[in-house]
Coordinates of C-alpha atoms and ligand atoms in Angstrom, one line a residue:
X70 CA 0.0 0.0 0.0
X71 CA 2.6 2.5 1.3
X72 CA 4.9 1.6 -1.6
X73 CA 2.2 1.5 -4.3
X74 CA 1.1 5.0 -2.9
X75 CA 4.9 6.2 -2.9
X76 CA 5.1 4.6 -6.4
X77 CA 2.0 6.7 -8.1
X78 CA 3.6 9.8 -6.0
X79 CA 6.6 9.8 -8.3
X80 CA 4.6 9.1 -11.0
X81 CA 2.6 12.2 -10.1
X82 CA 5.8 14.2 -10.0
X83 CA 7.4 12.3 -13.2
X84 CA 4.4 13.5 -15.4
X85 CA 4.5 17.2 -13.6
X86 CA 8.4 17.4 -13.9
X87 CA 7.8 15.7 -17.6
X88 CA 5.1 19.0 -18.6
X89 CA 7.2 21.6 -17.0
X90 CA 9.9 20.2 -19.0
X91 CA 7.9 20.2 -22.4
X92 CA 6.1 23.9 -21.8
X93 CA 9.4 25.1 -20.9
X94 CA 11.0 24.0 -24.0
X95 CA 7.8 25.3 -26.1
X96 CA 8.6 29.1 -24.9
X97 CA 9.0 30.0 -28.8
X98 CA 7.4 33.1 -30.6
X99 CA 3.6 32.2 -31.8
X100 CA 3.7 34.6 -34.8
X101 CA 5.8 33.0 -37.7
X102 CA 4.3 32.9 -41.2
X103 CA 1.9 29.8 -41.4
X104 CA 2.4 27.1 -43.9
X105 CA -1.4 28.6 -45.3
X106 CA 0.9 31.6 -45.9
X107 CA 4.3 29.9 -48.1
X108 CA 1.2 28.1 -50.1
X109 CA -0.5 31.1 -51.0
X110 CA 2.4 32.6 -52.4
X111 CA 3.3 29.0 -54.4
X112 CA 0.1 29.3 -56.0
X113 CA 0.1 33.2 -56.5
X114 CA 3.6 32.3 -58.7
X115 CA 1.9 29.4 -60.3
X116 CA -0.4 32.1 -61.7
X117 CA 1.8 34.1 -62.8
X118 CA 4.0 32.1 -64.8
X119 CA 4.4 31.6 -68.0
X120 CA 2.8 28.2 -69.4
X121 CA 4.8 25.0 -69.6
X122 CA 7.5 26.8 -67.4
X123 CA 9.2 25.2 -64.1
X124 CA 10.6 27.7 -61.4
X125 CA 14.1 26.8 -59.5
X126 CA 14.7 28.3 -56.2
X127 CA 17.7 27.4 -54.8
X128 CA 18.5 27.3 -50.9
X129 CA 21.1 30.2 -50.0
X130 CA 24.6 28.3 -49.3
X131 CA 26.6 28.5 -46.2
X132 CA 29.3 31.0 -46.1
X133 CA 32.6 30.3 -43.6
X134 CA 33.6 32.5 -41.1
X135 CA 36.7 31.2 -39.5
X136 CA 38.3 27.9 -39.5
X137 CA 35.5 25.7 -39.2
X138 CA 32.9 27.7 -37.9
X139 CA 30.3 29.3 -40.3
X140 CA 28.3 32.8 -40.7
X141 CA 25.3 32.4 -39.0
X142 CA 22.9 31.0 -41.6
X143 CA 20.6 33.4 -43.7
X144 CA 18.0 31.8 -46.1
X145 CA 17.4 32.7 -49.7
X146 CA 14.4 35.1 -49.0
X147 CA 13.1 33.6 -51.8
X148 CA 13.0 30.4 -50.7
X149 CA 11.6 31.5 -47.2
X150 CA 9.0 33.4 -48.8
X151 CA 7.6 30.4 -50.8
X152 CA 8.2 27.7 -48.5
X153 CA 9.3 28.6 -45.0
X154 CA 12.2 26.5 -45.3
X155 CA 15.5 27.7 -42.9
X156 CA 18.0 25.6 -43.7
X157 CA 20.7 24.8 -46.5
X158 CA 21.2 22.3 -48.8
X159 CA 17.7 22.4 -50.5
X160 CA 15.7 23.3 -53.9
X161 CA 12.3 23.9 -54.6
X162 CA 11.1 22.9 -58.1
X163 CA 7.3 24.8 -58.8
X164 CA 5.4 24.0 -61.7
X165 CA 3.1 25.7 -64.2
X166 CA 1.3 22.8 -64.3
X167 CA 0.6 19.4 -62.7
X168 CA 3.1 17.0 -63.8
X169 CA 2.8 13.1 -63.5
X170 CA 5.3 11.0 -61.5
X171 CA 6.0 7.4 -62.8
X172 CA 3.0 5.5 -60.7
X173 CA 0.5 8.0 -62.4
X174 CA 0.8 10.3 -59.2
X175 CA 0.0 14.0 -60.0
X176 CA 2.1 16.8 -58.2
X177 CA 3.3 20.4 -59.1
X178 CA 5.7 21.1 -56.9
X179 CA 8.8 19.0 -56.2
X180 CA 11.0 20.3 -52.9
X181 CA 14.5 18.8 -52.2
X182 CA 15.5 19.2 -48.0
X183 CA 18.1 18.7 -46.0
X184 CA 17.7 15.1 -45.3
X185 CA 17.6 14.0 -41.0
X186 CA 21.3 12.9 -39.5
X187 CA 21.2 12.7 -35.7
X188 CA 25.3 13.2 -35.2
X189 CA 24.9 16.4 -37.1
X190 CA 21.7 17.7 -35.5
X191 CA 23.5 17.7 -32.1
X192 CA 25.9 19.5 -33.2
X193 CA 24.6 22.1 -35.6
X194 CA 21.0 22.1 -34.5
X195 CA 17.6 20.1 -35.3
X196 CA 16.5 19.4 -39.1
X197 CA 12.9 19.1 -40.5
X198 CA 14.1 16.4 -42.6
X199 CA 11.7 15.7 -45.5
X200 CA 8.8 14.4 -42.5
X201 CA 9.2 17.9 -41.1
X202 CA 8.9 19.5 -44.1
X203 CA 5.9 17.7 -45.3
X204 CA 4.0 17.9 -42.0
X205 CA 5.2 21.3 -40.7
X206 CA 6.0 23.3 -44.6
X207 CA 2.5 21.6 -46.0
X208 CA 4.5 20.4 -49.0
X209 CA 3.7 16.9 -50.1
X210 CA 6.3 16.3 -52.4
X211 CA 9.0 16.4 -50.7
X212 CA 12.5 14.3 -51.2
X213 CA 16.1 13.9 -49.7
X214 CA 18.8 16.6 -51.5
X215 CA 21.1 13.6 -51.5
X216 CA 18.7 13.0 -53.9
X217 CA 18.6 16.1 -55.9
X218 CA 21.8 15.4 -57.8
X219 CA 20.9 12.7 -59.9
X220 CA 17.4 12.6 -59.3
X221 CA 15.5 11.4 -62.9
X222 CA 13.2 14.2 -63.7
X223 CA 13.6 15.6 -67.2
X224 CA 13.9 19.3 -67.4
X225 CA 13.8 18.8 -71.8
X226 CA 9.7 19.5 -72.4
X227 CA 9.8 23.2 -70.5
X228 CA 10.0 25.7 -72.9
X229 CA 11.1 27.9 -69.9
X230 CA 13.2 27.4 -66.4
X231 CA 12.8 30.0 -64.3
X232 CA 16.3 30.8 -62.4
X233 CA 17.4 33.8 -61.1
X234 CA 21.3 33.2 -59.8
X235 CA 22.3 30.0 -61.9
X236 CA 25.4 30.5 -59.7
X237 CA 23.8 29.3 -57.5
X238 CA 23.6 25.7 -58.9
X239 CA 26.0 23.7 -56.9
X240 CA 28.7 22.4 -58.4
X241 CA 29.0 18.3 -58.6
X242 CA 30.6 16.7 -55.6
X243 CA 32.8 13.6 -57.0
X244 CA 29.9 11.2 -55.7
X245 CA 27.5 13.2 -58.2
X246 CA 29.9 13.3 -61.3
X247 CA 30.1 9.1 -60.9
X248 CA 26.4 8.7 -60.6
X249 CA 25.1 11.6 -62.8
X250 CA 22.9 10.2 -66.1
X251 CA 20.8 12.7 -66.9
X252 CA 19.9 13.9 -63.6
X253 CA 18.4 17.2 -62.3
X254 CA 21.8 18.6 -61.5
X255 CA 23.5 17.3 -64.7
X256 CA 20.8 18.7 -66.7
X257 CA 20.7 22.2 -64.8
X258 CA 24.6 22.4 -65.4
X259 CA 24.1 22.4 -69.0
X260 CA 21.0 24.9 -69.2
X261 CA 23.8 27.3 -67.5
X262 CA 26.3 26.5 -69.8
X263 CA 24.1 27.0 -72.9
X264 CA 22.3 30.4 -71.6
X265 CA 24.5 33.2 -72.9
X266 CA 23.5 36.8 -71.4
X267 CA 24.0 38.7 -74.6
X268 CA 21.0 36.2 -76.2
X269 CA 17.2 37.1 -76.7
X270 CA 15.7 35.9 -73.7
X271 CA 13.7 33.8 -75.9
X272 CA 16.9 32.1 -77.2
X273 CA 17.5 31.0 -73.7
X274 CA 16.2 28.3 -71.8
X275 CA 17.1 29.7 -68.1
X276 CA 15.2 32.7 -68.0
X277 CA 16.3 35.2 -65.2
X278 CA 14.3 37.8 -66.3
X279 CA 10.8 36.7 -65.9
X280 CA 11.9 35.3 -62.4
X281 CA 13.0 38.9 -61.4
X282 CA 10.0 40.4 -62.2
X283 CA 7.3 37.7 -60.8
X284 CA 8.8 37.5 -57.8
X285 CA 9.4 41.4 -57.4
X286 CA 6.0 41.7 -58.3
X287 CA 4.8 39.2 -55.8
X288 CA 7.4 40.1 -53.0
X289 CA 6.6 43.7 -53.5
X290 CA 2.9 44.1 -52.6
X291 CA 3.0 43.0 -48.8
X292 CA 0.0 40.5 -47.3
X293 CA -1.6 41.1 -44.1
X294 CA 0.5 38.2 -42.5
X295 CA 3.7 39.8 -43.9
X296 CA 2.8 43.2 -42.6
X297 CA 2.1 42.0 -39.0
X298 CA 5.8 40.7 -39.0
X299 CA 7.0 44.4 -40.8
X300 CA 5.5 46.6 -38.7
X301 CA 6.6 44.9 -35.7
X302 CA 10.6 45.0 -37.3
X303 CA 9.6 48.5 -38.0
X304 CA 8.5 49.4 -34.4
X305 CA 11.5 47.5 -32.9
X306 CA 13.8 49.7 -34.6
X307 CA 11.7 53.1 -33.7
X308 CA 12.2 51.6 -30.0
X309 CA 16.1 51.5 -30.6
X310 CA 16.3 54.6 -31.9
X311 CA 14.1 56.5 -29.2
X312 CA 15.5 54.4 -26.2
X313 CA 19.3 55.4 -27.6
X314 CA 18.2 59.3 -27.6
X315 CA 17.4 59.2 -24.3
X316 CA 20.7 57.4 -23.4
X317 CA 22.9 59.1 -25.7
X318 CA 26.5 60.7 -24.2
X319 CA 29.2 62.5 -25.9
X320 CA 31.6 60.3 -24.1
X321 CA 30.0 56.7 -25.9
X322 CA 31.4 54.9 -28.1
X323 CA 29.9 54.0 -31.9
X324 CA 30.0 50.7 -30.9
X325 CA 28.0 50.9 -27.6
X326 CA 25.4 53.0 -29.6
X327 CA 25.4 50.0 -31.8
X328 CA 25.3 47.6 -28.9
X329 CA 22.1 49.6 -27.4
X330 CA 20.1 49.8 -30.5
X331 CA 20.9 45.9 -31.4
X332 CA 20.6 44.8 -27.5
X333 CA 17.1 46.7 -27.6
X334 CA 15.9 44.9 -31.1
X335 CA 16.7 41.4 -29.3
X336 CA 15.0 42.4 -26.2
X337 CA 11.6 43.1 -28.1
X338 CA 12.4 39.5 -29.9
X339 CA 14.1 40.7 -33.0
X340 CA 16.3 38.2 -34.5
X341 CA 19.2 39.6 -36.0
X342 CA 19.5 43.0 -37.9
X343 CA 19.1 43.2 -41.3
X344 CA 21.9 44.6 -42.5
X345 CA 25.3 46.1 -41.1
X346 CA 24.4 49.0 -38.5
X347 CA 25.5 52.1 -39.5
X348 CA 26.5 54.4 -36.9
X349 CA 28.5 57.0 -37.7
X350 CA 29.5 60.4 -35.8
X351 CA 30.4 63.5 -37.6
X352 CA 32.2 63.3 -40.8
X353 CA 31.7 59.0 -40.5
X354 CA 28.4 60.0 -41.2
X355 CA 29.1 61.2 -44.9
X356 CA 30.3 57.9 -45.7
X357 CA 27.4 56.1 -46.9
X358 CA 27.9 52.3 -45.5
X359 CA 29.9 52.8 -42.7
X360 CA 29.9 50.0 -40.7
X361 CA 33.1 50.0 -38.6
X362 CA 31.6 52.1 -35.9
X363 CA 35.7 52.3 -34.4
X364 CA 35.2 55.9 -33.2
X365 CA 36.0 55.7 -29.2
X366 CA 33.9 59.0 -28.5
X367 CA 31.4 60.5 -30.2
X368 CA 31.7 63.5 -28.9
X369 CA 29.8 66.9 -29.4
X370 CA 28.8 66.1 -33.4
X371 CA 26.0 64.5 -34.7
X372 CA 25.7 60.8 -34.9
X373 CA 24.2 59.3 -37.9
X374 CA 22.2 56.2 -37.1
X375 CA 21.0 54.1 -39.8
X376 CA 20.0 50.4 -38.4
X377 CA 16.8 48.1 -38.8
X378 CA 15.4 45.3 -36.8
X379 CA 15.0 42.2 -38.7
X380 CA 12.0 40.4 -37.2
X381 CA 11.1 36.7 -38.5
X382 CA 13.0 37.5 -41.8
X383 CA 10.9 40.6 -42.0
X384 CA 13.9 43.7 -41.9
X385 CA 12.9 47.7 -40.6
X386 CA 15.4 50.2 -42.3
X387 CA 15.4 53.4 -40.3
X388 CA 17.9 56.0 -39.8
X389 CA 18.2 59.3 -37.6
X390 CA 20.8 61.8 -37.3
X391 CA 21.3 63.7 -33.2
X392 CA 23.3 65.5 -31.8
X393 CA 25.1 63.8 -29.0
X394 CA 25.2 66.5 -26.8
X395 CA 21.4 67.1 -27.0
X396 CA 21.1 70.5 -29.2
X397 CA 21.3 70.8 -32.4
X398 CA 24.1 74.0 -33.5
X399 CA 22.8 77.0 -36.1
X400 CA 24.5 74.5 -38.9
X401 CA 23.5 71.4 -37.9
X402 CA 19.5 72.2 -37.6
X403 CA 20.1 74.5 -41.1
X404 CA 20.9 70.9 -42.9
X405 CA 18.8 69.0 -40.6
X406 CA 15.9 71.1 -42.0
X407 CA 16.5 70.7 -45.4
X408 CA 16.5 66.8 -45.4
X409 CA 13.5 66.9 -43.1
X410 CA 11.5 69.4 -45.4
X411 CA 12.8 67.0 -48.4
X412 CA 11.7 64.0 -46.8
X413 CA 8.2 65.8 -46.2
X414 CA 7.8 67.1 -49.8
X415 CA 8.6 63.3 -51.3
X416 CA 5.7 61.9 -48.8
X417 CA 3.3 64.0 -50.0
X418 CA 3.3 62.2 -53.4
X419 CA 3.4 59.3 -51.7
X420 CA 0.0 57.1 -53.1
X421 CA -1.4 54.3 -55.0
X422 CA -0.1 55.0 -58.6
X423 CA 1.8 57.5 -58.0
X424 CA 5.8 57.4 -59.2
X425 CA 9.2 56.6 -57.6
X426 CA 10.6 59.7 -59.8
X427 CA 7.4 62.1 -58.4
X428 CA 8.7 61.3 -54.8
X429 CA 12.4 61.8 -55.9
X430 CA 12.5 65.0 -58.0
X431 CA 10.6 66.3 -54.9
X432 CA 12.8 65.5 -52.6
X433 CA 15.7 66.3 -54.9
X434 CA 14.4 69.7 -56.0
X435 CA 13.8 71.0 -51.9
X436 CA 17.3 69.9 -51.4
X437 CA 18.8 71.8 -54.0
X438 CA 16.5 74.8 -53.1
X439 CA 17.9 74.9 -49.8
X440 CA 21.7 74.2 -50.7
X441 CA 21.5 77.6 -53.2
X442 CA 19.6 79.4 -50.2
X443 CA 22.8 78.7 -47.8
X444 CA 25.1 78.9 -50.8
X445 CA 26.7 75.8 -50.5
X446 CA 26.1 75.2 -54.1
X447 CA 25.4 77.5 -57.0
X448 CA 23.2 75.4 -59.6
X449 CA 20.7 72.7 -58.8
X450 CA 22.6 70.2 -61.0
X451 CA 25.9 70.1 -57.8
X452 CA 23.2 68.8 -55.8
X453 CA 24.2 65.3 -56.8
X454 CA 27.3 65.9 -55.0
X455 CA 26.3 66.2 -51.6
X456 CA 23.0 63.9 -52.4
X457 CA 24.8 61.2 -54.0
X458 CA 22.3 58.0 -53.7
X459 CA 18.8 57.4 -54.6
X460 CA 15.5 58.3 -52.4
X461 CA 14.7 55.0 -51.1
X462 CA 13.9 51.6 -51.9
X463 CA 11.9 48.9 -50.7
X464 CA 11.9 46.6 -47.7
X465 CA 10.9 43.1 -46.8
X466 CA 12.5 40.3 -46.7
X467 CA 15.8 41.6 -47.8
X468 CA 16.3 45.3 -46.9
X469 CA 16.8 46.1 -50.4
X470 CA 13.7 44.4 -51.6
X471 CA 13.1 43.1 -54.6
X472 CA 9.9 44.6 -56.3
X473 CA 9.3 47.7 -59.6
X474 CA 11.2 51.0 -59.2
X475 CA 8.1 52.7 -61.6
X476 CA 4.8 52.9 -60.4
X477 CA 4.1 52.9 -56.8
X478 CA 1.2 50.3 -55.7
X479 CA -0.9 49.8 -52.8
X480 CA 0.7 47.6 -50.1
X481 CA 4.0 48.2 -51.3
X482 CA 6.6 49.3 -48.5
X483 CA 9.9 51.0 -49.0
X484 CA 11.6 53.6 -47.1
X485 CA 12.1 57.3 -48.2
X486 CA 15.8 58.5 -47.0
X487 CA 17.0 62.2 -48.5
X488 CA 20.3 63.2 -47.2
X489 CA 23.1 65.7 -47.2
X490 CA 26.8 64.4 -46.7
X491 CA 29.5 67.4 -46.8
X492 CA 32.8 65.8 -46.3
X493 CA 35.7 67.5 -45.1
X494 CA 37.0 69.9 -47.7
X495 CA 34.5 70.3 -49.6
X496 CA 34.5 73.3 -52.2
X497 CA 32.3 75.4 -49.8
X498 CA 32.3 77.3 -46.5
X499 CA 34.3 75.3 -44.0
X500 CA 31.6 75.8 -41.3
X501 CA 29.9 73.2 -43.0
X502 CA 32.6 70.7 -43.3
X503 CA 31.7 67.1 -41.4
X504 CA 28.4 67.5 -41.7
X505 CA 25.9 64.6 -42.8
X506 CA 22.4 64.4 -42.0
X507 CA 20.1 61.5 -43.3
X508 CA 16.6 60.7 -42.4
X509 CA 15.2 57.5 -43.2
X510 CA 11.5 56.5 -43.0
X511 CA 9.3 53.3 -43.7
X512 CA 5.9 53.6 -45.6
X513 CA 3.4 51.7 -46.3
X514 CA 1.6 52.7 -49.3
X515 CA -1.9 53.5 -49.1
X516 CA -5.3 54.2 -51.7
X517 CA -5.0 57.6 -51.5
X518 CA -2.1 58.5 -49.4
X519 CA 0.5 56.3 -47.1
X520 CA 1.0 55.8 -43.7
X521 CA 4.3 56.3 -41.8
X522 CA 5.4 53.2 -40.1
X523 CA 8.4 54.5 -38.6
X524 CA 6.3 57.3 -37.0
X525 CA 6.9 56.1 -33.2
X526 CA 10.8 57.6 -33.4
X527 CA 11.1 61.5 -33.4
X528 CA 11.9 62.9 -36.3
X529 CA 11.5 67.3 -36.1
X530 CA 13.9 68.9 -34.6
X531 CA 12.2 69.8 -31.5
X532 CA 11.1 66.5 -30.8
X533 CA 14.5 64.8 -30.7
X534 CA 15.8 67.9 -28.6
X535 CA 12.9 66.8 -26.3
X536 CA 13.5 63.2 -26.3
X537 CA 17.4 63.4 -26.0
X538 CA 16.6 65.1 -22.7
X539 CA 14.2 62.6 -21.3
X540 CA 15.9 60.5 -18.3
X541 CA 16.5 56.9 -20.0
X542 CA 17.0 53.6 -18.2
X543 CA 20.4 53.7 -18.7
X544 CA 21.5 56.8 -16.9
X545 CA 22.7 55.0 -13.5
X546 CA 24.1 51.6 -15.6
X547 CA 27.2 52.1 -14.9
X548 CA 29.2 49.2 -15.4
X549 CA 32.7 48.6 -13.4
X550 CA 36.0 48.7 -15.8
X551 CA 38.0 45.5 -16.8
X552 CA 39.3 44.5 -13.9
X553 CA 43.2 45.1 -14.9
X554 CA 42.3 48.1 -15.1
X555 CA 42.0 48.0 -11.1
X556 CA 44.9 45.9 -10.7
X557 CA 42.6 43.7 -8.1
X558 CA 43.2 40.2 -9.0
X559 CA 41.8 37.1 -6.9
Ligands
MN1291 MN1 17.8 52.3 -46.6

């Protein structure tokens, strides 16, 4: 009795210890993209494409970082967008239309994975194997990539094959070379060799093309469930940039301004960033991809800040340019104005229909206005030279998205970032020397007008004097130095 009553005690406790275990180990996010979603956007590209075509997407590859460790892995977004998939060493095959396998079986859509290897998973992480892929991806045709290389399939009947990098076709490992007939891989190789890129696209088989503009179209107009993960990225980053206002001193580094804005991103569940954070104080500012961030003090200038969030794949892009010290000097708010009445004049064009060049020559136009008005240049055709990129572009799941640079559409997203850059000794009054101001915004196109993602970070002048004096969190985080630096050892 005692004993049988001890017995279901622990058995009690085995099951409890057993759930806590299991909910504990199912604290993930609850807000990915749903397999409903990767199928939607199969079939929207099924629609799209051109009769008796196939589409290849291959998986990105792994890039090394040192010795034998690699980059953290990024997926082709393309891949991700249409299947979901996160791992290497995989290719989707889409068809136009249903094909029909050797036992009469009907599929269209044929997706090569990663297969299962249970020394490997423990040491570079679990696999979905081609199971996982076909219970949790909703794909039911799914095989091993050891598979893929001489895999009997033939490519001959398409009239087209849809590929945008055909660099990206692996190249045969010795095993494939002795077993290839005719397979997949084989018969991929040769497409590549045969497509020359002077040719009419119809003389060519591999059709890059096409691919780039289906999948900018698709990629480009944003679904509800691909917004939900945007604006979140988007907010993230507003977060970073308002939380490092109120923490910013002239004695931080760029790389603990960095450290804030990426610490804060990961502490509102953003993933990674999606691309190199740019932070930049005085003249670093004018140079346009700076991502050292080496400068030990920033000091009294302004610091450029350019960095977005990437949540769930979905990547922010927003930049703002404060001073350090909390106020803005007579030169710095004169530049500062420009770009922000620039930025202002390119929004108000901002609509369904309406035209990358509308916002640009806008934006373009107030810029040069207010260069001649300081007399920092004389004609509106130097503006180029302090406002040497484009207006913007858009985001998703890469930052520089894929999608039309003509007519803007509703649910499109993309960022609108006017700046000025003066680098030291430039041919004008030396008072404006180091200067570089750049405001970057994220918009969501709308019917009749757009509406400003990014909104939540200040962006006037007076509003990021106001912020920049706020108490932050961080005021009494003082951490102790290195302790060499004391010369206390234990
Ligand atoms: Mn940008």
């Amino acid at each position: 009795m005692h004993s049988k009553r001890l017995l279901s005690f622990i058995s009690i406790c085995t099951s409890l210890l057993f759930s806590i275990t299991s909910f504990a180990q199912d604290q993930l996010p609850t807000d990915y993209l749903t397999k409903e979603f990767h199928k939607g956007r199969r079939d929207a590209a099924r629609a799209l494409m051109p009769d008796n075509s196939v589409m290849v997407v291959f998986a990105a590859p792994t890039r090394n970082y040192a010795n034998d460790v690699d980059y953290n892995y990024h997926q082709n977004p393309d891949l991700y967008y249409f299947t979901g998939y996160k791992e290497p060493d995989a290719v989707l095959f889409l068809f136009k239309e249903k094909q029909k396998g050797s036992n009469g079986e009907e599929f269209n859509e044929l997706f090569f994975v990663r297969p299962k290897n249970e020394m490997a998973e423990r040491w570079t992480g679990k696999r979905l194997g081609e199971t996982g892929a076909k219970e949790k991806l909703g794909i039911s045709n799914v095989e091993s990539y050891a598979k893929f290389a001489s895999y009997n399939f033939d490519l001959t009947p398409f009239a087209k094959v849809l590929l945008y990098t055909p660099n990206d076709i692996p190249a045969p490992s010795a095993k494939d070379t002795a077993s290839q007939t005719g397979g997949l891989l084989t018969q991929l190789l040769q497409l590549k060799q045969s497509t020359k890129k002077d040719a009419p696209a119809s003389n060519n088989k591999i059709d890059t093309k096409t691919y780039e503009v289906l999948t900018g179209y698709l990629r480009s107009v944003k679904t509800p469930e691909e917004m939900a993960l945007l604006r979140k990225a988007v907010e993230i980053s507003c977060q970073g940039q308002t939380e490092v206002m109120k923490a910013i001193r002239p004695n931080m580094s760029e790389l603990e301004i960095q450290g804030l804005h990426e610490y804060i991103h990961k502490r509102y569940g953003a993933e990674s960033v999606g691309y190199g954070s740019i932070v930049g104080s005085g003249a670093n500012g004018c140079i346009l991809h700076y991502v050292e961030n080496t400068k030990t003090k920033i000091g009294n200038d302004m610091i450029l800040m350019d960095v977005g969030a990437e949540y769930h794949g979905y990547t922010a892009d927003v930049t703002r340019t404060i001073p350090a010290d909390g106020k803005f000097s007579a030169e710095e708010r004169a530049i500062y104005q420009i770009v922000y009445d620039a930025q202002e004049a390119a929004f108000k064009t901002l609509k369904n229909g309406s035209t990358w060049s509308a916002a640009s020559t806008a934006a373009r136009s107030t810029i040069a206005q207010g260069l001649m008005k300081l007399g920092i240049i004389k004609e509106e055709k130097e503006v180029r030279q302090y406002f040497p990129h484009g207006l913007g572009h858009h985001i998703g799941l890469d930052v520089h998205d894929r999608g039309p640079y003509d007519t803007l559409r509703k649910d499109m997203v993309i960022t609108i970032e006017p700046g000025i850059y003066i680098p030291p000794n430039s041919k004008c009054d030396k008072k404006w020397w180091g200067i570089a101001v750049r405001i970057e915004d994220d918009a969501l196109i709308r019917e009749n007008d757009y509406e400003l993602l990014s909104r939540y970070a200040p962006r006037s002048i007076d509003d990021i004097e106001k912020m920049i004096a706020e108490k932050s969190v961080l005021d009494n985080y003082n951490l102790p130095p290195l302790p060499s630096a004391t010369k206390k050892a234990f």
